[in-house]
Coordinates of C-alpha atoms in Angstrom, one line a residue:
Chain A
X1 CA 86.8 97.5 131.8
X2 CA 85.1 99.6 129.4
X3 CA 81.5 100.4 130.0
X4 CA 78.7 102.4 128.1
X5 CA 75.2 102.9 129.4
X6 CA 72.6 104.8 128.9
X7 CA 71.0 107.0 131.3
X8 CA 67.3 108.7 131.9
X9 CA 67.2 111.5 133.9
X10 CA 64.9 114.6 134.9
X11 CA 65.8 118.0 132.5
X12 CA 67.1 119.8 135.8
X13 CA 70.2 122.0 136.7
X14 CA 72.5 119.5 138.6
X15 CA 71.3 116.4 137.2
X16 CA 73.8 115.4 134.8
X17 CA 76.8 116.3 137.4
X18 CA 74.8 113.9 140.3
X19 CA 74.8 111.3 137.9
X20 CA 78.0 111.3 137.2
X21 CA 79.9 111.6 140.3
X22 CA 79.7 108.5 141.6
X23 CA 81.9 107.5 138.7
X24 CA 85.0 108.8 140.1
X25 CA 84.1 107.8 144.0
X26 CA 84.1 104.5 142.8
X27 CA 87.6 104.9 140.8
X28 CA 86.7 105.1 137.5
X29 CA 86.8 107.7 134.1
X30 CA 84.7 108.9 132.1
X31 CA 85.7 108.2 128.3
X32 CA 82.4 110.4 126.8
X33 CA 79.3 112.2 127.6
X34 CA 76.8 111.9 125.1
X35 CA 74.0 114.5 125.8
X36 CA 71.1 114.4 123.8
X37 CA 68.6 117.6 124.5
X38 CA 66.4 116.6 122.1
X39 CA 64.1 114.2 121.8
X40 CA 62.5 115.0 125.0
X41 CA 60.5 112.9 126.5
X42 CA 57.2 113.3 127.5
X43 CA 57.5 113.1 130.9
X44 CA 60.4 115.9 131.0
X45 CA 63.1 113.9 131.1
X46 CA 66.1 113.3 129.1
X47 CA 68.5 110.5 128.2
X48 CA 72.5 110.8 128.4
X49 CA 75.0 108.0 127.3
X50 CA 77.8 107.8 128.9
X51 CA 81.2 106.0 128.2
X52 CA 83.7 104.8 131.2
X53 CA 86.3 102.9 132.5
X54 CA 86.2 101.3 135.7
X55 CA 87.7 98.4 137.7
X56 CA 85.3 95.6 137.1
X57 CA 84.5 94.8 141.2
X58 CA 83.1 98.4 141.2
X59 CA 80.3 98.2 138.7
X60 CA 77.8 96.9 140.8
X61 CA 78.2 99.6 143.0
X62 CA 78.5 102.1 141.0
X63 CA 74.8 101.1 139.3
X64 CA 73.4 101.5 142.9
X65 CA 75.1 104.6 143.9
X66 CA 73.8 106.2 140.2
X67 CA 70.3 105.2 140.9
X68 CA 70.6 106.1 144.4
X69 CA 70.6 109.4 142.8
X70 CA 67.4 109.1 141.0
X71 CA 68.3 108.5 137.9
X72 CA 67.4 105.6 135.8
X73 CA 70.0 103.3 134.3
X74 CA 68.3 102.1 130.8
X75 CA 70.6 100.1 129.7
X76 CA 74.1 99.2 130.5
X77 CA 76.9 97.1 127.9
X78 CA 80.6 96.2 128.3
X79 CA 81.8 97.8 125.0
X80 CA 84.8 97.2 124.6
X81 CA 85.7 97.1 121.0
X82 CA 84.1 100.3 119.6
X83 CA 86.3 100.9 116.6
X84 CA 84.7 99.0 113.0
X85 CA 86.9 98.4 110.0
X86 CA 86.5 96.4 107.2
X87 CA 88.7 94.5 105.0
X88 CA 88.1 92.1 102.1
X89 CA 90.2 89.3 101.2
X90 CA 90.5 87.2 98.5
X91 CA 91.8 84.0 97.5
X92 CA 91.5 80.5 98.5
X93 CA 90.5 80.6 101.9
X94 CA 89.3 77.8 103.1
X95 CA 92.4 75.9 101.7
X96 CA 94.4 77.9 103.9
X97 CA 92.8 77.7 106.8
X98 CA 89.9 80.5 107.2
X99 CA 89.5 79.4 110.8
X100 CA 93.1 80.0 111.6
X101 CA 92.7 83.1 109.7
X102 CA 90.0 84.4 112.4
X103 CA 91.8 83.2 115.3
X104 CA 94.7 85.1 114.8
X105 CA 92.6 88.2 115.0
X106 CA 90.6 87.1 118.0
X107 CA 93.4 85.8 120.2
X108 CA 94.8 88.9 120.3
X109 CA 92.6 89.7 122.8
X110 CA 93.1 93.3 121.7
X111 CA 90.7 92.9 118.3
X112 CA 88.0 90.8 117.2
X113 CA 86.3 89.5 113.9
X114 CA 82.8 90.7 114.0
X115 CA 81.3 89.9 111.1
X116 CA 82.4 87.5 108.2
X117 CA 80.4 87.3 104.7
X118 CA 81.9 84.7 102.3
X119 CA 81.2 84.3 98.8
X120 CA 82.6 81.1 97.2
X121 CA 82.7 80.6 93.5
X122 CA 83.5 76.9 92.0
X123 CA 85.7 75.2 94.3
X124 CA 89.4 75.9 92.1
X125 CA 87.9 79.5 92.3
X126 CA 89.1 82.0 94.6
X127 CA 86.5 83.0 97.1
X128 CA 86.2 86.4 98.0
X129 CA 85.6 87.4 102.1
X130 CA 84.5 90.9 103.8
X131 CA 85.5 90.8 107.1
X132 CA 84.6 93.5 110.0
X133 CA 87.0 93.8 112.7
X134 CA 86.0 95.4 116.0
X135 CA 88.7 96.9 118.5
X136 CA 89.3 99.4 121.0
X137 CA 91.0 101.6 119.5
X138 CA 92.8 102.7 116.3
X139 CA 96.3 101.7 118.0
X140 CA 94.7 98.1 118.5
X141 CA 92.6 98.3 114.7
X142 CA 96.5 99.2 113.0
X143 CA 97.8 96.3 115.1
X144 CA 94.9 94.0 114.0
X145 CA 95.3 95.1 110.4
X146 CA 99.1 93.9 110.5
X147 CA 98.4 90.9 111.9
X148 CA 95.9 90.4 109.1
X149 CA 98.3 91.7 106.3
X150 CA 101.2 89.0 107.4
X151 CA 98.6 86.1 107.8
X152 CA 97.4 87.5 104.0
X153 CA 101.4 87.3 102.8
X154 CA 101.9 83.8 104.1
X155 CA 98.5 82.9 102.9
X156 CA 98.8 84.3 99.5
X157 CA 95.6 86.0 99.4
X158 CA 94.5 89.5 98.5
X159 CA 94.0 91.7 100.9
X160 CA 92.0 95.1 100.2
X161 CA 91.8 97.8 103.2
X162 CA 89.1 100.6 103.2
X163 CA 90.7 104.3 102.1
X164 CA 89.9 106.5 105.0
X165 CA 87.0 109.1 103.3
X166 CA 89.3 112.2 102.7
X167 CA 86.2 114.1 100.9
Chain B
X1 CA 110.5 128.9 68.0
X2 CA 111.4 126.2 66.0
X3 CA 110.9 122.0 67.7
X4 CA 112.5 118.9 67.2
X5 CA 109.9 116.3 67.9
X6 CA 111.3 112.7 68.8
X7 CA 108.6 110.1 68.0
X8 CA 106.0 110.0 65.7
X9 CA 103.1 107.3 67.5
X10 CA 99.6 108.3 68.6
X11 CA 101.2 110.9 71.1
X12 CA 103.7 112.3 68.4
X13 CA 100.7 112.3 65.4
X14 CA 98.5 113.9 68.3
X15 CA 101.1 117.0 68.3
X16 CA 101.5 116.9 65.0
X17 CA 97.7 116.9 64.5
X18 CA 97.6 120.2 67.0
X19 CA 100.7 122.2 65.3
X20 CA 98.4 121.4 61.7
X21 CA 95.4 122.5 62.7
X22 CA 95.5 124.8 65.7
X23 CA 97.4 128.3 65.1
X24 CA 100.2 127.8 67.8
X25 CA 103.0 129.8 65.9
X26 CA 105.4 126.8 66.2
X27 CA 108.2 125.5 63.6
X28 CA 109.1 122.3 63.4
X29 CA 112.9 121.7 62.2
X30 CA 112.9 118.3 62.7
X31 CA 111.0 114.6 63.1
X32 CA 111.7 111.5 64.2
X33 CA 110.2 107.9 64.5
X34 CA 111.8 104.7 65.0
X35 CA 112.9 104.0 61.5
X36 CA 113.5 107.3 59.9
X37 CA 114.0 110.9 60.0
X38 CA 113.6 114.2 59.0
X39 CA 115.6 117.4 59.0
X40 CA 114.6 121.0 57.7
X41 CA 116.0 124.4 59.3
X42 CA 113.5 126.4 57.5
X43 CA 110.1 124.2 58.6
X44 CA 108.6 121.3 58.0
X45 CA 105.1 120.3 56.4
X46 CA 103.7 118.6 59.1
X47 CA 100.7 117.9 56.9
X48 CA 102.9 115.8 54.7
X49 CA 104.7 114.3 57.1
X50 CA 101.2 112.9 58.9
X51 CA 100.2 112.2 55.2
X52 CA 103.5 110.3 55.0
X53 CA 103.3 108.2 58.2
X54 CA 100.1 106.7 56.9
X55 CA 100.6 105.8 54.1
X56 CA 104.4 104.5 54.7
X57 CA 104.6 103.7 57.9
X58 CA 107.6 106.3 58.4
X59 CA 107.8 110.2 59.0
X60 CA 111.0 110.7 57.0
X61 CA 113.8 108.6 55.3
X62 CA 115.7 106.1 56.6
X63 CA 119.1 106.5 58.1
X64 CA 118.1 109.8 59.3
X65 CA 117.9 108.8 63.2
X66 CA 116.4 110.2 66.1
X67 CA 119.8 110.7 67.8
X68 CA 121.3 112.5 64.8
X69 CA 118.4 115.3 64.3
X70 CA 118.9 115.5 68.5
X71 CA 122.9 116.3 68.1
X72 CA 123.0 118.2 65.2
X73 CA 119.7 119.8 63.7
X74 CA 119.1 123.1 64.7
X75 CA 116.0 123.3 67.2
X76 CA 115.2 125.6 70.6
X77 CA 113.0 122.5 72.2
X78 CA 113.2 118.7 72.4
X79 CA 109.4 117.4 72.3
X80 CA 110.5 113.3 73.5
X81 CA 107.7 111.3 73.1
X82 CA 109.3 107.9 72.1
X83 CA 107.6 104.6 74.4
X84 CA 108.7 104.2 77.5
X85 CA 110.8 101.6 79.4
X86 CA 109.8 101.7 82.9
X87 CA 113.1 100.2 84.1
X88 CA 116.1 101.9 82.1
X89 CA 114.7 104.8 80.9
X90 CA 116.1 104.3 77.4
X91 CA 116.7 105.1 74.5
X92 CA 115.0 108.7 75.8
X93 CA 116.9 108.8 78.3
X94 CA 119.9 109.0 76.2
X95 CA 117.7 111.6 73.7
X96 CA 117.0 114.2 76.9
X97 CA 120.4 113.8 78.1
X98 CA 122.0 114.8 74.6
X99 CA 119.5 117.6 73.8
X100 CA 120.3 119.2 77.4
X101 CA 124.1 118.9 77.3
X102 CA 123.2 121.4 73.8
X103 CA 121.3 123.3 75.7
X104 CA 117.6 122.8 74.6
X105 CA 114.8 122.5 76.4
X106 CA 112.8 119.5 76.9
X107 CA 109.7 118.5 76.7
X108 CA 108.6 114.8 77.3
X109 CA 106.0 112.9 78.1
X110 CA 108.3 109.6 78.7
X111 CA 107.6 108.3 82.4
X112 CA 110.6 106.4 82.1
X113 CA 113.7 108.8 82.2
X114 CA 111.8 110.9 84.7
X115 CA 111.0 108.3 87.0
X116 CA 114.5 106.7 86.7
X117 CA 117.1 110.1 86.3
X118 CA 114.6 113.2 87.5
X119 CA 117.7 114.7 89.9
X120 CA 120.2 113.7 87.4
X121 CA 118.7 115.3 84.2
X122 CA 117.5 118.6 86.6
X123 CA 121.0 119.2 87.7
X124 CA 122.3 119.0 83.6
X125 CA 119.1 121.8 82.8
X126 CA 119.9 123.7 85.4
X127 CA 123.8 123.8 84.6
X128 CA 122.7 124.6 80.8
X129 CA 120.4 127.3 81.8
X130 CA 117.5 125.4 79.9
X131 CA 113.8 124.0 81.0
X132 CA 113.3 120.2 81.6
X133 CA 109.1 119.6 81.6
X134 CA 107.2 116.7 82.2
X135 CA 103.5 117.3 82.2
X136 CA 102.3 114.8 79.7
X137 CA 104.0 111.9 82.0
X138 CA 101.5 112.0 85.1
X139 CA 97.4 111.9 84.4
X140 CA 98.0 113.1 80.7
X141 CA 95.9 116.2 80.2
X142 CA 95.2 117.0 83.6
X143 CA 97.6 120.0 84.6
X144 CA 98.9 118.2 88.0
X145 CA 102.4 119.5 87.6
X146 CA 101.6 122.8 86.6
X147 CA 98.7 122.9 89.5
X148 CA 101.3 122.1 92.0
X149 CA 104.3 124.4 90.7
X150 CA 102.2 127.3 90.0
X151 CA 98.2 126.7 91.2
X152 CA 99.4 125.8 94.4
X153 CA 102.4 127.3 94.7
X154 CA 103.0 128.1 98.6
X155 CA 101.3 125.7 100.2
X156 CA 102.6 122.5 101.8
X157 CA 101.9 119.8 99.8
X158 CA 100.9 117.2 102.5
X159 CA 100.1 113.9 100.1
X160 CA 98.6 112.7 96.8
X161 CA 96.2 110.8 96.4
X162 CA 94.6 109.5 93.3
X163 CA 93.6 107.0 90.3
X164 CA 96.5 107.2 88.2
X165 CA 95.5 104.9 85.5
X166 CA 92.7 104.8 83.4
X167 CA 93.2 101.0 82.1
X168 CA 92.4 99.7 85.4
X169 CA 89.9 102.2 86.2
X170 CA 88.0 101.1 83.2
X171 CA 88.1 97.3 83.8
X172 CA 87.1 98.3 87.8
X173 CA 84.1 100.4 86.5
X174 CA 83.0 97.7 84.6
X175 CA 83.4 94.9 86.7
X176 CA 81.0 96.5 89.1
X177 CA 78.5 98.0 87.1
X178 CA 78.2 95.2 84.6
X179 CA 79.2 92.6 87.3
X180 CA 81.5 91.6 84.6
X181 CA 84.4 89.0 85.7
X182 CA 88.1 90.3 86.0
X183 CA 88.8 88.8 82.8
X184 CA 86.2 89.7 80.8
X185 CA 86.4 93.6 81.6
X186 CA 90.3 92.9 80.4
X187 CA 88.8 91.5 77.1
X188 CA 86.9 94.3 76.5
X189 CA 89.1 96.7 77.7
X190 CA 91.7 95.5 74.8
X191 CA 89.0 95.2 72.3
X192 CA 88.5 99.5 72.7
X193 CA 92.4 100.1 72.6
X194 CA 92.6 101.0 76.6
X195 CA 94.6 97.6 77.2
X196 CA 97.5 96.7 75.9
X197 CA 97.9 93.2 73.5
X198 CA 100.2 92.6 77.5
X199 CA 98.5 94.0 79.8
X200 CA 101.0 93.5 82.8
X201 CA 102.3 96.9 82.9
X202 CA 98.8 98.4 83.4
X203 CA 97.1 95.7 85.4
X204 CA 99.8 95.0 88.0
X205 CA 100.1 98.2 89.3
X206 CA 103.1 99.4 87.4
X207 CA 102.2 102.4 86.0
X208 CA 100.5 104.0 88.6
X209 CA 103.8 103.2 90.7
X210 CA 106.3 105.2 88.2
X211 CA 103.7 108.2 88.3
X212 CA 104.0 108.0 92.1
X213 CA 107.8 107.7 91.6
X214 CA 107.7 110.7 89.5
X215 CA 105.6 112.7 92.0
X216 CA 107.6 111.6 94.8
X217 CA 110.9 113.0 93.3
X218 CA 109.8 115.9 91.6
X219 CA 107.2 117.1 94.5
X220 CA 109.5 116.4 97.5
X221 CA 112.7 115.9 96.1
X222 CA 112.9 112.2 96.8
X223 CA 114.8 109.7 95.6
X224 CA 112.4 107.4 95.3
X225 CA 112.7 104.0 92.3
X226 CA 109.8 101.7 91.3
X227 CA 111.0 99.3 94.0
X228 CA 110.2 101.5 97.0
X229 CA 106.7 101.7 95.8
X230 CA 104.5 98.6 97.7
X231 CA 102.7 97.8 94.8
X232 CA 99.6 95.8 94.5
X233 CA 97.9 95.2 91.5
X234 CA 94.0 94.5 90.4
X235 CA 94.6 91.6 88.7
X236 CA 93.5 89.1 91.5
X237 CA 90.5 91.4 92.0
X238 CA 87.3 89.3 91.8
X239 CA 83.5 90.3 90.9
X240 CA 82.0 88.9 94.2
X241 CA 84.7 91.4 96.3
X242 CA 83.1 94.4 94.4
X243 CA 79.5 93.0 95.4
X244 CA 81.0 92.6 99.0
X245 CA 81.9 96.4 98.9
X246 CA 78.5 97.4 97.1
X247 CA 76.8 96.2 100.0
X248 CA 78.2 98.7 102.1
X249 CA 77.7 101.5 99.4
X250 CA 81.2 101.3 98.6
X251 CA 83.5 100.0 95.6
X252 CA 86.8 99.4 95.0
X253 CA 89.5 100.9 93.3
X254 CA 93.4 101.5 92.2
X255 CA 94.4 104.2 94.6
X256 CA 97.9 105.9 94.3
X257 CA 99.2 107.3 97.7
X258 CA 102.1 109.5 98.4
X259 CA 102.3 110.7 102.2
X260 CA 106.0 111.2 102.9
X261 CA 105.1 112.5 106.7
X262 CA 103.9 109.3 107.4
X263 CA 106.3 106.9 104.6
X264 CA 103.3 106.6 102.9
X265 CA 104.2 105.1 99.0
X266 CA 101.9 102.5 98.0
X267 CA 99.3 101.9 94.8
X268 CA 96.8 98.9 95.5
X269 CA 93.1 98.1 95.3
X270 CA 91.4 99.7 97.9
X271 CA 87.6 99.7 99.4
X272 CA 86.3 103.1 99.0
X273 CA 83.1 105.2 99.7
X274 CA 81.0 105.3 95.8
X275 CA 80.9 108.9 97.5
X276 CA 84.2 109.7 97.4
X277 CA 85.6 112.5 95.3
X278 CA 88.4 109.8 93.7
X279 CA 85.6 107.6 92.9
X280 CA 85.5 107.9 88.8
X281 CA 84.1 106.3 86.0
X282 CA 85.4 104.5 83.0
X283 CA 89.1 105.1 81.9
X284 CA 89.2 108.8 83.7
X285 CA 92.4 109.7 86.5
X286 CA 91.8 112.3 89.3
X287 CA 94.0 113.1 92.1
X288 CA 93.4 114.7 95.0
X289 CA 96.2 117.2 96.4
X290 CA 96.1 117.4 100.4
X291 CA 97.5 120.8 101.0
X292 CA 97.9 122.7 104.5
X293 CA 96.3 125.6 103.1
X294 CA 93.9 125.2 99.8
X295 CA 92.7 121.9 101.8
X296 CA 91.6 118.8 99.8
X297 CA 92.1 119.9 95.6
X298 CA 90.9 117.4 93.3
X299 CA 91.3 117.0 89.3
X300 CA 89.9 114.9 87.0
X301 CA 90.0 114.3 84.1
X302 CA 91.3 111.8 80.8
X303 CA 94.8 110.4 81.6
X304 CA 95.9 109.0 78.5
X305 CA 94.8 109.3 74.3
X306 CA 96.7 111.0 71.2
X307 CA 95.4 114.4 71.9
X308 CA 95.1 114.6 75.4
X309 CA 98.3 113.8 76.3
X310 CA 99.3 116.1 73.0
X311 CA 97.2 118.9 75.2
X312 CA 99.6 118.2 78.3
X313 CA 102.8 118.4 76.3
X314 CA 102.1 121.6 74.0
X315 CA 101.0 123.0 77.1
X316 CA 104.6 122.6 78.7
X317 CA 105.8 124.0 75.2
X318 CA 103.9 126.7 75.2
X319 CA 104.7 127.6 78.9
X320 CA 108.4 127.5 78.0
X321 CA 108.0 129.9 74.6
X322 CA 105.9 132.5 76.7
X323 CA 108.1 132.6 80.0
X324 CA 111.7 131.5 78.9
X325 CA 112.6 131.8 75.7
X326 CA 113.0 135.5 74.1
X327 CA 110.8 135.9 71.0
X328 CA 112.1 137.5 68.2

């Protein structure tokens, strides 16, 4: 599993490297250090996010062996779909199915539908759909996206993608 | 340097307009439209045969036809700028193909023979010894082709990206900024001349395709039709999926895309950043140029309209007089 948390520690030589060795005694990798210098805090400590993957029996100890270090856990999340895109669709969706339409996105298991805003005109309207996908990666979002543009064929609707920002 | 110029509608009266008033040192030795003709070794009044066109409907007298001042008058360069069919290529095709075989040059702004025959009229310049450009057909006054044979000469051209047609960018503009529906953007888009009485060509997608079409074969040396192009046009687009982009600062437009690398040949509506360099207003084009070493090169600027796309093709006239032909 994927993991993220976020970390408090004092702004000492050797911190950051106690922190994060436990990580690979318990089996697992770190994906990303986030190291944030400033803000400081107050109290002379600073806070570090960190990205990994682990087996999912070793999480538990893996939280007491980082605090066994003296550094303070904040907060910890299973993130495991990091990777936002959005899409709009249009046409009549809820005559074919928006449900369906979802589902075939979510029981991928690989990609999710995060966030759905639906306008409907009159009912023999189309209705028009932004829809925010969430997945691990951009292998997984490209898969998602061509799940979405085959359900679109069949469907008959419109499907518009986001341009990558090339400015 | 003396000109035959095929076609006499808003793009041939645009030329005619600049050869009247602007001091470009060119002869015309013959003119054509769809009904009549012209012929005249020595020059031709331009200023009576614009006076003519209004008040007749023709540029010359009938049974002089276009394909008869093409095989026989006496002219250096071909200006074709007869309507296009997007399919065929014809009848220009069939003008070009003559003029070259006489060894002319040619000038058009038809998107049609290019996109259908580019390899196939290249090879017959080439074997004449003559020049075959094409400006006018992509973006009309922006100077794409000549950006990317000269400008940008040296550079890998990675992929094109860009709005390649105004008529759609116009009803796009509108339909967020006024919240106007799809169909009443069209309306007015006809009522100011940028839509056509059918509208299909523009609307669907089909003209931005052939200019991809064009790039694709004349950039890369592709052989590339309208049918490889996935092309997706705006005309299902509604007003509520532009407010569904505005809320996240973006908008939604026609993008054009040529990436061969990654088999990359597709025009259809796209989400896009309000930020974005592509993002312009009203009936303008721009395309971007990724290149490996200039980076990202944008133009924009009006890609259709009498004297624009006039500016594109006496450009690609005057290019040939100053670097091919000998002057006397």
């Amino acid at each position: 599993m994927q993991v993220s948390m976020k970390l408090e520690m004092k702004d000492a030589p050797g911190q950051l490297v106690a922190a994060l060795t436990p990580i690979s005694e318990v089996g697992g990798n770190i994906i990303a250090v986030i190291h944030q210098h400033d803000p400081k805090h107050l109290s002379g400590t600073i806070d570090v996010q960190i990205m990994l993957e682990l087996p999912e029996k070793n999480l538990e100890k893996l939280i007491g062996l980082i605090r066994s270090k003296g550094v303070t856990i904040l907060r910890i999340g299973e993130e495991r779909l990091l990777i936002r895109h959005s899409i709009i669709l249009i046409g009549h969706l809820i005559h074919t199915d928006l449900t369906d339409t979802v589902d075939r996105i979510d029981e991928t298991g690989f990609a999710e539908v995060a966030e759905l805003h639906m306008v409907m005109p009159a009912i023999t309207e189309p209705s028009s759909a932004k829809i925010t996908i969430k997945s691990a990666s951009e292998a997984d979002m490209d898969r998602a996206l061509d799940i979405l543009r085959d359900v679109a064929g069949q469907k008959q609707l419109l499907m518009i993608e986001t341009m990558e920002d090339h400015a | 340097m003396r000109i035959a110029l095929i076609g006499f509608g808003s793009v041939g009266r645009g030329i005619a307009e600049a050869i009247v008033h602007k001091n470009l040192d060119l002869t015309v030795s013959g003119v054509a439209d769809s009904k009549s003709g012209i012929i005249d070794p020595a020059g031709i009044d331009m200023r009576a045969v614009l006076e003519r066109k209004r008040e007749t409907g023709m540029c010359g007298e009938e049974g002089i036809s276009a394909m008869e001042i093409i095989t026989s008058a006496d002219y250096d360069l071909l200006i074709e700028v007869t309507p296009t069919d997007a399919r065929t290529g014809e009848p220009a095709l069939g003008y070009i193909t003559a003029a070259l075989r006489r060894g002319k040059h040619v000038v058009t702004s038809n998107k049609g023979p290019i996109a259908c025959a580019y390899h196939a009229l290249r090879t017959l310049a080439d074997e004449h010894g003559v020049q075959l450009r094409y400006e006018a057909t992509v973006c009309g006054a922006i100077p794409i082709m000549q950006a990317l044979e000269n400008g940008l000469a040296g550079n890998d051209i990675r992929g094109i990206y860009g709005v390649f047609n105004g008529t759609c960018n116009y009803i796009l503009t509108r339909m967020a900024d006024e919240r106007l529906t799809y169909q009443q953007a069209l309306l007015e888009a006809r009522e100011l001349g940028y839509a056509e009485a059918d509208p299909t060509y523009d609307v669907k997608g089909i003209d931005a395709a052939i200019k991809l079409v064009i790039l694709a074969n004349t950039v890369w040396g592709l052989s590339t039709t309208l049918d490889d192009v996935d092309t997706t046009g705006i005309d299902a687009v509604t007003s509520d999926a532009l407010e569904l982009a505005e809320g996240q600062d973006c908008t939604i437009r026609l993008i054009g895309e040529i990436v061969p690398g990654k088999e990359i040949l597709r025009v259809s509506p796209r989400i896009i950043p309000k930020s974005h360099t592509l993002v312009v207003s009203g009936t303008l084009n721009a395309v971007m140029v990724d290149t490996d070493m200039a980076g990202k090169v944008t133009f924009i600027g009006k890609g259709a309209g009498s004297s624009e796309t006039a500016s594109a093709i006496i450009s690609d006239v005057l290019f040939i007089r100053d670097h091919h032909v000998k002057r006397t």
